[in-house]
Coordinates of C-alpha atoms in Angstrom, one line a residue:
M1 CA 27.2 -36.0 -0.1
P2 CA 26.1 -37.5 3.3
L3 CA 27.7 -36.1 6.5
P4 CA 30.5 -38.3 7.9
D5 CA 29.6 -40.1 11.1
P6 CA 31.2 -38.8 14.3
A7 CA 34.1 -41.4 14.2
S8 CA 34.9 -40.4 10.6
R9 CA 34.9 -36.7 11.6
A10 CA 37.2 -37.4 14.5
R11 CA 39.7 -39.2 12.2
L12 CA 39.6 -36.3 9.7
A13 CA 40.1 -33.8 12.5
A14 CA 43.1 -35.8 13.7
M15 CA 44.6 -35.5 10.2
D16 CA 43.9 -31.7 10.2
I17 CA 41.3 -32.0 7.5
A18 CA 38.5 -29.5 7.9
V19 CA 35.0 -30.8 7.3
W20 CA 32.5 -28.2 6.1
V21 CA 29.0 -28.7 7.4
R22 CA 26.0 -26.8 6.3
R23 CA 24.3 -25.2 9.3
S24 CA 20.7 -24.5 9.9
P25 CA 19.8 -20.9 10.3
A26 CA 19.9 -19.9 14.0
V27 CA 17.1 -17.4 13.4
S28 CA 13.6 -18.4 12.5
S29 CA 12.1 -17.4 9.1
E30 CA 9.5 -15.4 10.9
A31 CA 12.2 -13.4 12.6
I32 CA 14.0 -12.8 9.3
A33 CA 10.7 -11.7 7.7
G34 CA 10.1 -9.3 10.6
T35 CA 13.6 -7.8 10.3
R36 CA 13.2 -7.3 6.5
S37 CA 9.8 -5.7 6.9
A38 CA 11.1 -3.3 9.6
Q39 CA 13.8 -2.2 7.1
A40 CA 11.7 -1.6 4.0
R41 CA 13.8 -0.4 1.1
V42 CA 13.1 1.5 -2.1
R43 CA 14.9 1.6 -5.5
L44 CA 15.0 5.1 -6.7
A45 CA 14.2 5.7 -10.4
S46 CA 13.7 9.1 -12.0
G47 CA 12.9 12.6 -10.8
D48 CA 13.8 14.9 -8.0
G49 CA 11.9 16.4 -5.1
E50 CA 10.4 15.7 -1.7
W51 CA 7.6 13.3 -2.9
L52 CA 8.5 9.8 -3.8
L53 CA 5.8 7.9 -5.8
V54 CA 6.5 4.2 -5.3
Q55 CA 4.9 0.9 -6.2
R56 CA 5.8 -2.8 -6.1
R57 CA 6.1 -3.3 -9.9
P58 CA 8.4 -1.3 -12.1
W59 CA 7.1 1.9 -13.7
D60 CA 5.8 0.8 -17.1
G61 CA 3.9 3.8 -18.5
R62 CA 0.5 2.6 -17.5
H63 CA -2.1 5.2 -16.6
P64 CA -0.1 8.2 -17.9
Q65 CA -2.9 10.7 -17.5
L66 CA -3.4 9.7 -13.8
V67 CA 0.3 9.9 -13.1
A68 CA 0.5 13.3 -14.9
D69 CA -2.4 14.6 -12.9
L70 CA -0.7 13.5 -9.7
Q71 CA 2.5 15.2 -10.7
A72 CA 0.6 18.4 -11.6
L73 CA -1.1 18.3 -8.1
L74 CA 2.1 17.7 -6.2
G75 CA 4.3 19.8 -8.5
P76 CA 6.4 18.2 -11.2
A77 CA 9.6 19.4 -9.7
R78 CA 8.6 17.9 -6.3
C79 CA 8.1 14.3 -7.6
R80 CA 10.4 11.4 -8.1
F81 CA 9.6 7.8 -8.7
G82 CA 10.7 4.5 -7.2
Q83 CA 9.9 0.9 -6.6
W84 CA 9.7 -1.2 -3.4
A85 CA 12.8 -3.4 -3.3
D86 CA 12.3 -7.1 -2.6
S87 CA 15.6 -7.7 -0.9
A88 CA 17.3 -6.4 2.2
E89 CA 20.3 -5.4 0.2
A90 CA 18.7 -3.5 -2.8
G91 CA 17.9 0.2 -2.9
H92 CA 17.8 2.6 0.0
A93 CA 16.4 2.1 3.5
L94 CA 13.5 4.4 4.2
A95 CA 15.5 6.0 7.0
E96 CA 18.1 7.1 4.4
L97 CA 15.6 8.9 2.2
G98 CA 15.4 12.1 4.4
A99 CA 19.0 12.8 3.6
R100 CA 18.1 12.6 -0.1
G101 CA 15.4 15.3 0.4
I102 CA 12.4 13.0 0.5
R103 CA 9.7 13.9 3.0
Y104 CA 6.8 11.9 1.8
L105 CA 6.3 8.5 0.1
L106 CA 3.1 8.0 -1.9
S107 CA 2.7 4.2 -2.1
F108 CA 0.4 2.8 -4.7
G109 CA -0.8 -0.3 -2.9
P110 CA 0.2 -1.4 0.6
P111 CA 3.8 -0.7 1.5
P112 CA 6.0 -3.3 3.3
A113 CA 5.9 -2.9 7.1
H114 CA 8.3 -0.1 8.1
D115 CA 9.2 2.5 10.7
N116 CA 7.5 5.8 10.3
E117 CA 10.3 7.7 8.7
P118 CA 9.6 9.2 6.2
E119 CA 5.8 9.5 6.3
V120 CA 4.0 7.1 3.9
V121 CA 0.7 8.0 2.3
V122 CA -1.0 4.8 1.2
A123 CA -3.1 4.9 -1.9
A124 CA -4.8 2.2 -3.9
A125 CA -2.8 0.6 -6.7
L126 CA -2.7 2.6 -10.0
D127 CA -5.1 0.2 -11.7
E128 CA -7.6 0.6 -9.0
L129 CA -7.2 4.4 -8.9
A130 CA -7.8 4.6 -12.6
A131 CA -11.0 2.5 -12.3
S132 CA -12.5 3.8 -9.1
A133 CA -13.7 7.3 -8.3
E134 CA -13.9 6.3 -4.6
A135 CA -10.2 5.3 -4.6
R136 CA -9.4 8.7 -6.1
R137 CA -11.5 10.5 -3.5
N138 CA -9.7 8.6 -0.7
L139 CA -6.3 9.6 -2.2
W140 CA -7.3 13.2 -2.4
A141 CA -8.5 13.1 1.2
A142 CA -5.1 11.7 2.3
L143 CA -3.1 14.2 0.2
R144 CA -5.1 17.4 1.1
P145 CA -3.6 18.0 4.6
R146 CA -0.1 17.5 3.3
L147 CA -0.6 20.0 0.4
A148 CA -1.9 22.9 2.5
G149 CA 1.6 23.8 3.7

C-alpha cells in the first residue's frame, strides 16, 4: 500500500488515526555486520571440557578417525563440540564460554571475527585436514604449545 501524502497524513492525525510507516534502518548494513562479527556466537552440542571443537556446518560424522585422533590428543573428557551460529541471537557469545569452563576453541575453518576471549586455535576445515598432511602438521604446530601445560 502506498504511503499517504502529507495532507492525507495530517487529516488522519487530526482524527487520531495512527499511520504506521516502515522506517529505514538508521545503522548501515556494514555497521550491523561489524557488530555481529565482534559478537561471534557458538551453539554448543555434545561433550564437556575446556576444549570446544567448532565448525560452520553441523557435525555429521564425517572423518570419524580424524576427530577421534584429535579427541585422543586433547583428552576425550576435555573435548566438547559446537557449531558457529549464524545469528546474533542463537547460541552463546564467546565471552560467555569461560563461565562454562571452555578455555580454548579449535575452529575448523576460519572463525567469524571476534574478540580474543576465549583463545581460538584456527585449523583447516576437516575435509582439508583429512586430505592434507601439511594442514595436519600446521594443526599440530598450533596445538603443541597449548598441550605442554
